[in-house]
């Protein structure tokens, strides 16, 4: 999951850098598909964790039934006095034996449940962080695509009104040059003012 979050952040940074050039409308759809794939992966991770712990619980049951109970009964029988009729006392013996066996089984099963819950909670917390990151990324991509589409629509409307092609890059370059020249001229004025103030 951490690798997935790092990948998403890398994609976000890459898109941020590339967005100055162009973001195709298909990027929003692609990112939605990546998010849907991550949702499926998270569900699969949870299912695998549940399957793993179900198998462990079955192994605990097998251990209790095949190893623990026979050993426990053998030790218990060794403690029964020779003069006790085991067949006649079987109901009482079972009443005293079964709670001990049940407690052992429950103890092991509860330990597995705690481990399962810890793992599922950890996966859910990581996935929640991932969802917040991808939601932010999706909103950024959607906004960038809408902005690009709006820019294209505005240029198309201007061109239809003026019947001329407008080179936005060229206009931006001229504006940048104008701002640089204005900045340089302002600096010269500040230098003149400084010189005047120095002469006073």
CSV table of N, CA and C in Angstrom, one decimal, residues 71-186:
chain,number,residue,atom,x,y,z
A,71,UNK,N,-4.0,-35.6,24.5
A,71,UNK,CA,-3.0,-35.5,25.5
A,71,UNK,C,-3.6,-35.1,26.8
A,72,UNK,N,-4.6,-34.2,26.8
A,72,UNK,CA,-5.3,-33.7,28.0
A,72,UNK,C,-6.0,-34.9,28.6
A,73,UNK,N,-6.8,-35.6,27.8
A,73,UNK,CA,-7.6,-36.8,28.3
A,73,UNK,C,-6.6,-37.8,28.9
A,74,UNK,N,-5.5,-38.1,28.3
A,74,UNK,CA,-4.6,-39.1,28.8
A,74,UNK,C,-4.0,-38.6,30.1
A,75,UNK,N,-3.7,-37.4,30.3
A,75,UNK,CA,-3.2,-36.9,31.5
A,75,UNK,C,-4.3,-36.9,32.6
A,76,UNK,N,-5.5,-36.6,32.2
A,76,UNK,CA,-6.6,-36.5,33.1
A,76,UNK,C,-6.9,-37.9,33.6
A,77,UNK,N,-6.9,-38.9,32.7
A,77,UNK,CA,-7.2,-40.3,33.1
A,77,UNK,C,-6.2,-40.8,34.1
A,78,UNK,N,-4.9,-40.4,33.9
A,78,UNK,CA,-3.9,-40.8,34.8
A,78,UNK,C,-4.1,-40.3,36.3
A,79,UNK,N,-4.9,-39.2,36.4
A,79,UNK,CA,-5.2,-38.7,37.7
A,79,UNK,C,-6.4,-39.3,38.4
A,80,UNK,N,-7.2,-40.1,37.6
A,80,UNK,CA,-8.4,-40.7,38.1
A,80,UNK,C,-8.0,-41.9,39.0
A,81,UNK,N,-8.5,-41.9,40.2
A,81,UNK,CA,-8.2,-43.1,41.1
A,81,UNK,C,-8.7,-44.4,40.4
A,82,UNK,N,-8.0,-45.5,40.7
A,82,UNK,CA,-8.3,-46.8,40.2
A,82,UNK,C,-9.7,-47.3,40.5
A,83,UNK,N,-10.2,-46.9,41.7
A,83,UNK,CA,-11.5,-47.4,42.1
A,83,UNK,C,-12.7,-46.7,41.5
A,84,UNK,N,-12.5,-45.7,40.6
A,84,UNK,CA,-13.6,-44.9,40.0
A,84,UNK,C,-14.0,-45.6,38.7
A,85,UNK,N,-15.3,-45.8,38.5
A,85,UNK,CA,-15.8,-46.4,37.3
A,85,UNK,C,-15.9,-45.3,36.3
A,86,UNK,N,-15.0,-45.3,35.3
A,86,UNK,CA,-14.9,-44.2,34.3
A,86,UNK,C,-16.2,-44.1,33.5
A,87,UNK,N,-16.8,-45.3,33.1
A,87,UNK,CA,-18.0,-45.3,32.2
A,87,UNK,C,-19.2,-44.6,33.0
A,88,UNK,N,-19.3,-45.0,34.3
A,88,UNK,CA,-20.4,-44.4,35.1
A,88,UNK,C,-20.2,-43.0,35.3
A,89,UNK,N,-19.0,-42.5,35.5
A,89,UNK,CA,-18.7,-41.1,35.8
A,89,UNK,C,-18.4,-40.3,34.6
A,90,UNK,N,-18.6,-40.8,33.4
A,90,UNK,CA,-18.3,-40.1,32.2
A,90,UNK,C,-19.0,-38.7,32.1
A,91,UNK,N,-20.3,-38.6,32.3
A,91,UNK,CA,-20.9,-37.3,32.3
A,91,UNK,C,-20.2,-36.3,33.2
A,92,UNK,N,-19.9,-36.7,34.4
A,92,UNK,CA,-19.2,-35.8,35.3
A,92,UNK,C,-17.8,-35.4,34.9
A,93,UNK,N,-17.1,-36.4,34.3
A,93,UNK,CA,-15.8,-36.2,33.8
A,93,UNK,C,-15.8,-35.2,32.6
A,94,UNK,N,-16.8,-35.4,31.7
A,94,UNK,CA,-16.9,-34.5,30.6
A,94,UNK,C,-17.3,-33.0,31.1
A,95,UNK,N,-18.1,-32.9,32.1
A,95,UNK,CA,-18.4,-31.6,32.6
A,95,UNK,C,-17.2,-30.9,33.2
A,96,UNK,N,-16.3,-31.6,33.7
A,96,UNK,CA,-15.0,-31.0,34.3
A,96,UNK,C,-14.0,-30.8,33.2
A,97,UNK,N,-14.0,-31.6,32.1
A,97,UNK,CA,-12.9,-31.6,31.1
A,97,UNK,C,-13.3,-30.5,30.0
A,98,UNK,N,-14.5,-30.5,29.6
A,98,UNK,CA,-14.9,-29.6,28.4
A,98,UNK,C,-14.7,-28.1,28.7
A,99,UNK,N,-15.0,-27.6,29.9
A,99,UNK,CA,-14.7,-26.2,30.1
A,99,UNK,C,-13.2,-25.8,29.9
A,100,UNK,N,-12.3,-26.7,30.3
A,100,UNK,CA,-10.9,-26.5,30.2
A,100,UNK,C,-10.5,-26.5,28.7
A,101,UNK,N,-11.0,-27.4,28.0
A,101,UNK,CA,-10.7,-27.5,26.5
A,101,UNK,C,-11.3,-26.3,25.8
A,102,UNK,N,-12.5,-25.9,26.2
A,102,UNK,CA,-13.2,-24.8,25.5
A,102,UNK,C,-12.4,-23.5,25.8
A,103,UNK,N,-11.9,-23.3,27.0
A,103,UNK,CA,-11.1,-22.1,27.4
A,103,UNK,C,-9.8,-22.1,26.5
A,104,UNK,N,-9.2,-23.2,26.4
A,104,UNK,CA,-8.0,-23.2,25.6
A,104,UNK,C,-8.3,-22.9,24.1
A,105,UNK,N,-9.3,-23.5,23.6
A,105,UNK,CA,-9.7,-23.2,22.2
A,105,UNK,C,-10.0,-21.7,22.0
A,106,UNK,N,-10.9,-21.2,23.0
A,106,UNK,CA,-11.3,-19.8,22.9
A,106,UNK,C,-10.1,-18.8,23.0
A,107,UNK,N,-9.2,-19.2,23.9
A,107,UNK,CA,-8.0,-18.3,24.1
A,107,UNK,C,-7.2,-18.2,22.8
A,108,UNK,N,-7.0,-19.4,22.1
A,108,UNK,CA,-6.2,-19.3,20.8
A,108,UNK,C,-7.0,-18.6,19.7
A,109,UNK,N,-8.3,-18.9,19.7
A,109,UNK,CA,-9.1,-18.2,18.6
A,109,UNK,C,-9.2,-16.7,18.8
A,110,UNK,N,-9.3,-16.3,20.1
A,110,UNK,CA,-9.3,-14.9,20.4
A,110,UNK,C,-8.0,-14.2,20.0
A,111,UNK,N,-6.9,-14.8,20.3
A,111,UNK,CA,-5.6,-14.3,19.9
A,111,UNK,C,-5.6,-14.1,18.4
A,112,UNK,N,-6.1,-15.0,17.6
A,112,UNK,CA,-6.1,-14.9,16.2
A,112,UNK,C,-7.0,-13.8,15.7
A,113,UNK,N,-8.2,-13.6,16.4
A,113,UNK,CA,-9.1,-12.5,16.1
A,113,UNK,C,-8.5,-11.2,16.3
A,114,UNK,N,-7.7,-11.0,17.4
A,114,UNK,CA,-7.0,-9.8,17.7
A,114,UNK,C,-6.0,-9.4,16.6
A,115,UNK,N,-5.3,-10.5,16.2
A,115,UNK,CA,-4.3,-10.3,15.1
A,115,UNK,C,-4.9,-9.9,13.8
A,116,UNK,N,-6.0,-10.6,13.5
A,116,UNK,CA,-6.8,-10.3,12.3
A,116,UNK,C,-7.3,-8.8,12.3
A,117,UNK,N,-7.9,-8.4,13.4
A,117,UNK,CA,-8.4,-7.0,13.5
A,117,UNK,C,-7.3,-6.0,13.4
A,118,UNK,N,-6.2,-6.3,14.0
A,118,UNK,CA,-5.0,-5.3,13.9
A,118,UNK,C,-4.6,-5.2,12.5
A,119,UNK,N,-4.5,-6.3,11.8
A,119,UNK,CA,-4.1,-6.3,10.4
A,119,UNK,C,-5.1,-5.5,9.5
A,120,UNK,N,-6.4,-5.9,9.7
A,120,UNK,CA,-7.4,-5.2,8.9
A,120,UNK,C,-7.5,-3.7,9.2
A,121,UNK,N,-7.4,-3.4,10.4
A,121,UNK,CA,-7.4,-1.9,10.8
A,121,UNK,C,-6.2,-1.2,10.2
A,122,UNK,N,-5.0,-1.8,10.2
A,122,UNK,CA,-3.8,-1.2,9.5
A,122,UNK,C,-4.1,-1.0,8.0
A,123,UNK,N,-4.6,-2.1,7.4
A,123,UNK,CA,-4.9,-1.9,5.9
A,123,UNK,C,-5.9,-0.8,5.7
A,124,UNK,N,-7.0,-0.8,6.5
A,124,UNK,CA,-8.0,0.2,6.3
A,124,UNK,C,-7.4,1.6,6.5
A,125,UNK,N,-6.6,1.8,7.5
A,125,UNK,CA,-6.0,3.1,7.8
A,125,UNK,C,-5.1,3.6,6.6
A,126,UNK,N,-4.3,2.6,6.1
A,126,UNK,CA,-3.4,3.0,4.9
A,126,UNK,C,-4.3,3.3,3.7
A,127,UNK,N,-5.4,2.5,3.5
A,127,UNK,CA,-6.3,2.8,2.4
A,127,UNK,C,-7.0,4.1,2.5
A,128,UNK,N,-7.4,4.5,3.8
A,128,UNK,CA,-8.0,5.7,4.0
A,128,UNK,C,-7.1,6.9,3.6
A,129,UNK,N,-5.8,6.8,4.0
A,129,UNK,CA,-4.8,7.8,3.6
A,129,UNK,C,-4.7,7.9,2.0
A,130,UNK,N,-4.7,6.7,1.4
A,130,UNK,CA,-4.6,6.6,0.0
A,130,UNK,C,-5.8,7.3,-0.7
A,131,UNK,N,-7.0,7.0,-0.1
A,131,UNK,CA,-8.2,7.6,-0.7
A,131,UNK,C,-8.2,9.1,-0.6
A,132,UNK,N,-7.7,9.6,0.5
A,132,UNK,CA,-7.6,11.1,0.6
A,132,UNK,C,-6.7,11.7,-0.4
A,133,UNK,N,-5.5,11.0,-0.6
A,133,UNK,CA,-4.5,11.5,-1.6
A,133,UNK,C,-5.1,11.4,-3.0
A,134,UNK,N,-5.7,10.3,-3.3
A,134,UNK,CA,-6.2,10.2,-4.7
A,134,UNK,C,-7.4,11.1,-5.0
A,135,UNK,N,-8.2,11.3,-3.9
A,135,UNK,CA,-9.3,12.3,-4.1
A,135,UNK,C,-8.8,13.7,-4.4
A,136,UNK,N,-7.8,14.1,-3.7
A,136,UNK,CA,-7.2,15.4,-4.0
A,136,UNK,C,-6.6,15.4,-5.4
A,137,UNK,N,-5.9,14.3,-5.7
A,137,UNK,CA,-5.3,14.3,-7.1
A,137,UNK,C,-6.3,14.3,-8.1
A,138,UNK,N,-7.4,13.5,-7.9
A,138,UNK,CA,-8.5,13.5,-8.9
A,138,UNK,C,-9.1,14.9,-9.1
A,139,UNK,N,-9.3,15.6,-8.0
A,139,UNK,CA,-9.9,17.0,-8.1
A,139,UNK,C,-8.9,17.9,-8.8
A,140,UNK,N,-7.6,17.8,-8.6
A,140,UNK,CA,-6.6,18.6,-9.3
A,140,UNK,C,-6.7,18.3,-10.8
A,141,UNK,N,-6.7,17.0,-11.1
A,141,UNK,CA,-6.7,16.7,-12.6
A,141,UNK,C,-8.0,17.2,-13.2
A,142,UNK,N,-9.1,17.0,-12.5
A,142,UNK,CA,-10.4,17.4,-13.1
A,142,UNK,C,-10.4,18.9,-13.3
A,143,UNK,N,-9.9,19.6,-12.3
A,143,UNK,CA,-9.8,21.1,-12.4
A,143,UNK,C,-8.9,21.5,-13.6
A,144,UNK,N,-7.8,20.9,-13.7
A,144,UNK,CA,-6.8,21.2,-14.8
A,144,UNK,C,-7.4,21.0,-16.1
A,145,UNK,N,-8.1,19.8,-16.3
A,145,UNK,CA,-8.8,19.5,-17.5
A,145,UNK,C,-9.9,20.5,-17.9
A,146,UNK,N,-10.7,20.9,-16.8
A,146,UNK,CA,-11.7,21.8,-17.1
A,146,UNK,C,-11.2,23.2,-17.5
A,147,UNK,N,-10.1,23.6,-16.8
A,147,UNK,CA,-9.4,24.8,-17.1
A,147,UNK,C,-8.9,24.8,-18.5
A,148,UNK,N,-8.3,23.7,-18.9
A,148,UNK,CA,-7.7,23.6,-20.3
A,148,UNK,C,-8.9,23.7,-21.3
A,149,UNK,N,-10.0,23.0,-21.0
A,149,UNK,CA,-11.1,23.0,-21.9
A,149,UNK,C,-11.8,24.4,-22.0
A,150,UNK,N,-11.8,25.0,-20.8
A,150,UNK,CA,-12.4,26.4,-20.8
A,150,UNK,C,-11.5,27.4,-21.6
A,151,UNK,N,-10.2,27.2,-21.5
A,151,UNK,CA,-9.3,28.0,-22.2
A,151,UNK,C,-9.4,27.8,-23.7
A,152,UNK,N,-9.6,26.5,-24.1
A,152,UNK,CA,-9.8,26.2,-25.5
A,152,UNK,C,-11.1,26.8,-26.0
A,153,UNK,N,-12.2,26.7,-25.2
A,153,UNK,CA,-13.5,27.2,-25.6
A,153,UNK,C,-13.4,28.7,-25.8
A,154,UNK,N,-12.7,29.4,-24.8
A,154,UNK,CA,-12.6,30.9,-24.9
A,154,UNK,C,-11.8,31.3,-26.1
A,155,UNK,N,-10.7,30.6,-26.4
A,155,UNK,CA,-9.9,30.9,-27.6
A,155,UNK,C,-10.8,30.7,-28.9
A,156,UNK,N,-11.6,29.6,-28.9
A,156,UNK,CA,-12.4,29.3,-30.1
A,156,UNK,C,-13.4,30.4,-30.3
A,157,UNK,N,-14.0,30.9,-29.1
A,157,UNK,CA,-15.0,32.0,-29.2
A,157,UNK,C,-14.4,33.3,-29.7
A,158,UNK,N,-13.2,33.6,-29.2
A,158,UNK,CA,-12.5,34.8,-29.7
A,158,UNK,C,-12.2,34.7,-31.2
A,159,UNK,N,-11.7,33.6,-31.6
A,159,UNK,CA,-11.3,33.4,-33.0
A,159,UNK,C,-12.6,33.5,-33.9
A,160,UNK,N,-13.7,33.0,-33.4
A,160,UNK,CA,-14.9,33.0,-34.2
A,160,UNK,C,-15.4,34.5,-34.3
A,161,UNK,N,-15.2,35.3,-33.2
A,161,UNK,CA,-15.6,36.7,-33.3
A,161,UNK,C,-14.7,37.5,-34.1
A,162,UNK,N,-13.4,37.3,-34.0
A,162,UNK,CA,-12.4,38.1,-34.7
A,162,UNK,C,-11.9,37.6,-36.1
A,163,UNK,N,-12.2,36.3,-36.3
A,163,UNK,CA,-11.8,35.6,-37.5
A,163,UNK,C,-10.3,35.7,-37.7
A,164,UNK,N,-9.6,35.7,-36.5
A,164,UNK,CA,-8.1,35.6,-36.6
A,164,UNK,C,-7.6,34.5,-35.6
A,165,UNK,N,-6.5,34.0,-35.9
A,165,UNK,CA,-5.9,33.0,-35.0
A,165,UNK,C,-5.1,33.7,-34.0
A,166,UNK,N,-5.2,33.3,-32.7
A,166,UNK,CA,-4.5,34.0,-31.7
A,166,UNK,C,-3.5,33.0,-31.1
A,167,UNK,N,-2.2,33.5,-31.1
A,167,UNK,CA,-1.2,32.6,-30.5
A,167,UNK,C,-1.0,33.0,-29.1
A,168,UNK,N,-1.6,32.2,-28.2
A,168,UNK,CA,-1.5,32.5,-26.7
A,168,UNK,C,-0.1,32.6,-26.3
A,169,UNK,N,0.8,31.6,-26.7
A,169,UNK,CA,2.2,31.6,-26.3
A,169,UNK,C,2.9,32.9,-26.7
A,170,UNK,N,2.6,33.4,-27.9
A,170,UNK,CA,3.3,34.6,-28.3
A,170,UNK,C,2.8,35.8,-27.5
A,171,UNK,N,1.5,35.8,-27.2
A,171,UNK,CA,1.0,36.9,-26.3
A,171,UNK,C,1.6,36.9,-24.9
A,172,UNK,N,1.7,35.6,-24.4
A,172,UNK,CA,2.3,35.5,-23.1
A,172,UNK,C,3.8,35.9,-23.1
A,173,UNK,N,4.5,35.6,-24.2
A,173,UNK,CA,5.9,36.0,-24.3
A,173,UNK,C,6.0,37.5,-24.3
A,174,UNK,N,5.1,38.2,-25.1
A,174,UNK,CA,5.1,39.6,-25.2
A,174,UNK,C,4.8,40.2,-23.8
A,175,UNK,N,3.9,39.7,-23.1
A,175,UNK,CA,3.5,40.2,-21.7
A,175,UNK,C,4.7,40.0,-20.8
A,176,UNK,N,5.4,38.8,-20.9
A,176,UNK,CA,6.5,38.6,-20.0
A,176,UNK,C,7.6,39.6,-20.3
A,177,UNK,N,7.9,39.9,-21.6
A,177,UNK,CA,8.9,40.9,-22.0
A,177,UNK,C,8.5,42.3,-21.5
A,178,UNK,N,7.2,42.6,-21.6
A,178,UNK,CA,6.8,43.9,-21.2
A,178,UNK,C,6.9,44.0,-19.7
A,179,UNK,N,6.6,43.0,-18.9
A,179,UNK,CA,6.8,43.0,-17.5
A,179,UNK,C,8.3,43.2,-17.1
A,180,UNK,N,9.2,42.5,-17.8
A,180,UNK,CA,10.6,42.6,-17.6
A,180,UNK,C,11.1,44.0,-17.9
A,181,UNK,N,10.6,44.6,-19.0
A,181,UNK,CA,11.0,45.9,-19.3
A,181,UNK,C,10.5,46.9,-18.3
A,182,UNK,N,9.3,46.7,-17.9
A,182,UNK,CA,8.7,47.6,-16.9
A,182,UNK,C,9.5,47.5,-15.6
A,183,UNK,N,9.8,46.3,-15.2
A,183,UNK,CA,10.6,46.1,-14.0
A,183,UNK,C,12.0,46.8,-14.1
A,184,UNK,N,12.6,46.6,-15.3
A,184,UNK,CA,13.9,47.3,-15.5
A,184,UNK,C,13.8,48.8,-15.4
A,185,UNK,N,12.7,49.3,-16.1
A,185,UNK,CA,12.5,50.8,-16.0
A,185,UNK,C,12.3,51.3,-14.6
A,186,UNK,N,11.5,50.5,-13.9
A,186,UNK,CA,11.2,50.9,-12.5
A,186,UNK,C,12.5,50.8,-11.6
